[in-house]
Amino acid sequence: MNHSNGSSPDAGNAGTGPGSSPQGPAEAGSFSAASDNVTPIFTQSDFSEVLSPDVDLQAGASVDQASELARLTAELEAAKALAAQNHDAYVRALAETENIRRRSADEVSKAHKFAIESFAEALIPAKDSLEMALSVPNQTLESLREGVEATLRQLSTGFEKGRLQEINPVGEKFDPHRHQAVSMVPGNSVEPPVASNHVVAVLQKGYLIADRVLRPALVAVAQ
């Protein structure tokens, strides 16, 4: 029997049985060739197309943010400039207000001190006239009268400059704000007759300073 060189049919087909796995060289080479020929599902261009919109959005967002930042920066600088301008104007106005307050206080103080300055200047000549009249010896009655009349004119001029006005209401209606009645007399007791509640005679003149009663006139009023 020649068993050493013979092969059994089962031995030659041992690798092709139903339960065997294809481990032969030919089959391994076929798998390698097949793997080299596989077509990928996604290519590089596909990834680029998918990613490029996001990249564009990010770039656009960056540009918008930079533009907004530039706008806000410009607005901030403008607001700072306006604030500095307003502060400067406020400081100037405050200084001017303080200057006006000081000048006003100074003027009020001077007004209190020298309120009668102009009136006093008008009275000084009247005093001079009186002193001269007394210094002249052996005056006649006529010259004395002339001196008194000149002094009276000087006083009247001083009263006018000081806005000092006489109240001499003969024949006028009685005004309790400017007149002070000291007596009541019949209206027909004088010539010409005076109507009731009117001034018959002025016993003492009154005076006004700029429409303010300095002294009311003492009057007699018709019944």
Coordinates of C-alpha atoms in Angstrom, one line a residue:
M1 CA 0.0 0.0 0.0
N2 CA 1.4 3.5 -0.9
H3 CA 0.3 5.7 1.9
S4 CA 3.3 8.0 2.2
N5 CA 2.8 9.7 -1.1
G6 CA -0.9 9.6 -1.2
S7 CA -3.4 12.1 0.1
S8 CA -6.8 11.5 1.1
P9 CA -9.6 13.3 -0.5
D10 CA -10.6 14.5 2.9
A11 CA -7.2 15.9 3.7
G12 CA -7.0 17.9 0.5
N13 CA -10.4 19.4 1.1
A14 CA -9.8 20.0 4.8
G15 CA -9.6 23.7 4.4
T16 CA -12.8 23.9 2.4
G17 CA -15.1 22.5 4.8
P18 CA -18.3 24.1 5.8
G19 CA -16.9 25.2 9.1
S20 CA -13.5 26.4 7.8
S21 CA -12.3 30.1 7.4
P22 CA -10.7 31.4 4.2
Q23 CA -7.1 31.8 5.4
G24 CA -5.3 31.1 2.2
P25 CA -2.9 33.5 0.5
A26 CA -5.1 34.1 -2.5
E27 CA -8.0 35.2 -0.3
A28 CA -5.8 37.5 1.8
G29 CA -4.6 39.3 -1.3
S30 CA -8.1 39.7 -2.6
F31 CA -9.1 41.5 0.7
S32 CA -6.2 43.9 0.5
A33 CA -7.0 44.8 -3.1
A34 CA -10.6 45.4 -2.2
S35 CA -9.7 47.7 0.7
D36 CA -7.5 49.8 -1.6
N37 CA -10.5 50.4 -4.0
V38 CA -12.9 51.7 -1.3
T39 CA -14.5 55.1 -2.1
P40 CA -14.8 57.3 1.0
I41 CA -18.2 58.7 1.9
F42 CA -17.0 62.3 2.7
T43 CA -14.2 64.0 0.9
Q44 CA -12.1 67.0 2.0
S45 CA -14.2 69.4 -0.1
D46 CA -17.3 68.2 1.6
F47 CA -15.8 69.1 5.0
S48 CA -14.8 72.4 3.6
E49 CA -18.3 73.1 2.3
V50 CA -19.7 72.1 5.7
L51 CA -17.3 74.2 7.8
S52 CA -17.0 77.3 5.5
P53 CA -20.4 78.8 6.5
D54 CA -19.4 78.7 10.2
V55 CA -16.1 80.3 9.5
D56 CA -17.8 83.1 7.5
L57 CA -20.3 83.7 10.3
Q58 CA -17.5 84.0 12.8
A59 CA -15.6 86.4 10.6
G60 CA -18.7 88.5 10.0
A61 CA -19.4 88.5 13.8
S62 CA -15.9 89.7 14.5
V63 CA -16.3 92.5 11.9
D64 CA -19.6 93.6 13.5
Q65 CA -18.1 93.5 17.0
A66 CA -15.2 95.6 15.9
S67 CA -17.5 98.1 14.2
E68 CA -19.7 98.3 17.2
L69 CA -16.7 98.8 19.5
A70 CA -15.4 101.6 17.3
R71 CA -18.8 103.3 17.4
L72 CA -19.1 103.0 21.1
T73 CA -15.6 104.3 21.6
A74 CA -16.3 107.3 19.4
E75 CA -19.5 108.0 21.3
L76 CA -17.6 107.7 24.6
E77 CA -15.0 110.2 23.5
A78 CA -17.7 112.6 22.3
A79 CA -19.4 112.3 25.6
K80 CA -16.2 113.0 27.5
A81 CA -15.5 116.0 25.4
L82 CA -19.0 117.3 26.0
A83 CA -18.7 116.6 29.7
A84 CA -15.4 118.5 29.8
Q85 CA -17.0 121.4 28.0
N86 CA -20.0 121.5 30.3
H87 CA -17.7 121.3 33.4
D88 CA -15.7 124.3 32.1
A89 CA -18.9 126.3 31.4
Y90 CA -20.1 125.4 34.9
V91 CA -16.9 126.5 36.5
R92 CA -16.9 129.8 34.6
A93 CA -20.6 130.4 35.5
L94 CA -19.9 129.7 39.1
A95 CA -17.0 132.1 39.1
E96 CA -19.1 134.8 37.4
T97 CA -21.9 134.3 39.9
E98 CA -19.5 134.7 42.8
N99 CA -18.1 137.9 41.2
I100 CA -21.6 139.3 40.8
R101 CA -22.5 138.4 44.4
R102 CA -19.4 140.2 45.7
R103 CA -20.1 143.2 43.5
S104 CA -23.7 143.4 44.6
A105 CA -22.8 143.0 48.3
D106 CA -20.2 145.8 47.9
E107 CA -22.7 148.1 46.1
V108 CA -25.3 147.4 48.8
S109 CA -22.8 148.2 51.5
K110 CA -21.8 151.4 49.8
A111 CA -25.5 152.3 49.3
H112 CA -26.1 152.0 53.0
K113 CA -23.1 154.1 53.8
F114 CA -23.5 156.8 51.2
A115 CA -27.3 156.7 50.6
I116 CA -27.7 160.4 51.5
E117 CA -24.5 161.5 49.8
S118 CA -26.2 163.5 47.0
F119 CA -28.8 164.9 49.4
A120 CA -26.0 166.0 51.8
E121 CA -24.1 167.7 49.0
A122 CA -27.3 169.7 48.2
L123 CA -27.7 170.8 51.9
I124 CA -24.1 172.0 52.3
P125 CA -24.7 175.2 50.3
A126 CA -27.7 176.1 52.5
K127 CA -25.6 175.7 55.6
D128 CA -22.9 177.9 54.1
S129 CA -25.5 180.6 53.4
L130 CA -26.8 180.5 56.9
E131 CA -23.3 180.8 58.3
M132 CA -22.5 183.7 56.0
A133 CA -25.7 185.5 57.0
L134 CA -24.7 185.2 60.7
S135 CA -21.2 186.4 60.1
V136 CA -22.3 189.7 58.6
P137 CA -22.7 192.3 61.4
N138 CA -25.4 195.0 61.5
Q139 CA -27.6 193.5 58.8
T140 CA -30.7 195.2 57.7
L141 CA -34.0 193.4 57.8
E142 CA -34.2 193.5 54.0
S143 CA -30.8 192.0 53.5
L144 CA -31.6 189.3 56.1
R145 CA -34.8 188.5 54.3
E146 CA -33.0 188.2 51.0
G147 CA -30.5 185.9 52.6
V148 CA -33.2 183.7 54.0
E149 CA -35.0 183.5 50.7
A150 CA -31.7 182.5 48.9
T151 CA -31.2 179.8 51.5
L152 CA -34.7 178.5 51.0
R153 CA -34.1 178.3 47.3
Q154 CA -31.0 176.3 47.9
L155 CA -32.9 173.9 50.2
S156 CA -35.7 173.5 47.6
T157 CA -33.1 172.6 45.0
G158 CA -31.6 170.0 47.4
F159 CA -35.0 168.6 48.1
E160 CA -35.6 168.2 44.3
K161 CA -32.3 166.4 43.9
G162 CA -33.1 164.1 46.8
R163 CA -36.6 163.5 45.3
L164 CA -38.1 165.0 48.4
Q165 CA -41.6 166.4 47.4
E166 CA -43.9 168.7 49.4
I167 CA -47.5 167.7 50.3
N168 CA -49.5 170.9 50.2
P169 CA -53.1 169.8 49.6
V170 CA -55.2 172.9 49.9
G171 CA -58.6 172.4 48.2
E172 CA -57.8 168.7 47.6
K173 CA -59.9 165.8 48.8
F174 CA -58.8 164.4 52.1
D175 CA -56.4 161.5 51.8
P176 CA -55.9 159.6 55.0
H177 CA -52.7 158.1 53.6
R178 CA -51.1 161.5 53.0
H179 CA -53.0 163.8 55.3
Q180 CA -53.6 164.0 59.0
A181 CA -56.7 165.9 60.0
V182 CA -56.3 168.0 63.1
S183 CA -59.6 169.9 63.0
M184 CA -63.0 170.1 61.2
V185 CA -64.3 173.4 60.0
P186 CA -67.4 174.4 58.0
G187 CA -66.6 174.4 54.3
N188 CA -68.4 177.7 53.7
S189 CA -66.3 179.5 56.3
V190 CA -63.6 180.2 53.8
E191 CA -63.5 181.9 50.4
P192 CA -63.9 180.2 48.1
P193 CA -66.1 177.7 49.9
V194 CA -64.6 174.1 50.1
A195 CA -66.6 171.0 49.6
S196 CA -67.2 168.6 52.4
N197 CA -64.3 166.2 53.2
H198 CA -61.8 168.5 51.4
V199 CA -58.8 170.2 52.9
V200 CA -59.6 173.8 54.0
A201 CA -56.1 174.8 55.2
V202 CA -52.7 173.2 55.6
L203 CA -51.2 173.8 59.1
Q204 CA -47.9 172.0 58.3
K205 CA -46.7 170.7 55.0
G206 CA -46.0 167.0 54.5
Y207 CA -43.2 165.4 52.5
L208 CA -42.8 162.4 50.2
I209 CA -39.7 160.5 49.2
A210 CA -40.3 158.7 45.9
D211 CA -44.0 158.4 46.6
R212 CA -43.4 157.2 50.1
V213 CA -44.8 159.4 52.9
L214 CA -42.0 160.8 55.0
R215 CA -44.4 163.0 57.0
P216 CA -48.2 163.5 56.5
A217 CA -49.5 167.0 56.1
L218 CA -51.4 168.5 59.0
V219 CA -54.7 169.8 57.7
A220 CA -58.1 171.2 58.5
V221 CA -60.9 169.4 56.8
A222 CA -64.3 170.8 55.7
Q223 CA -67.3 169.3 57.4

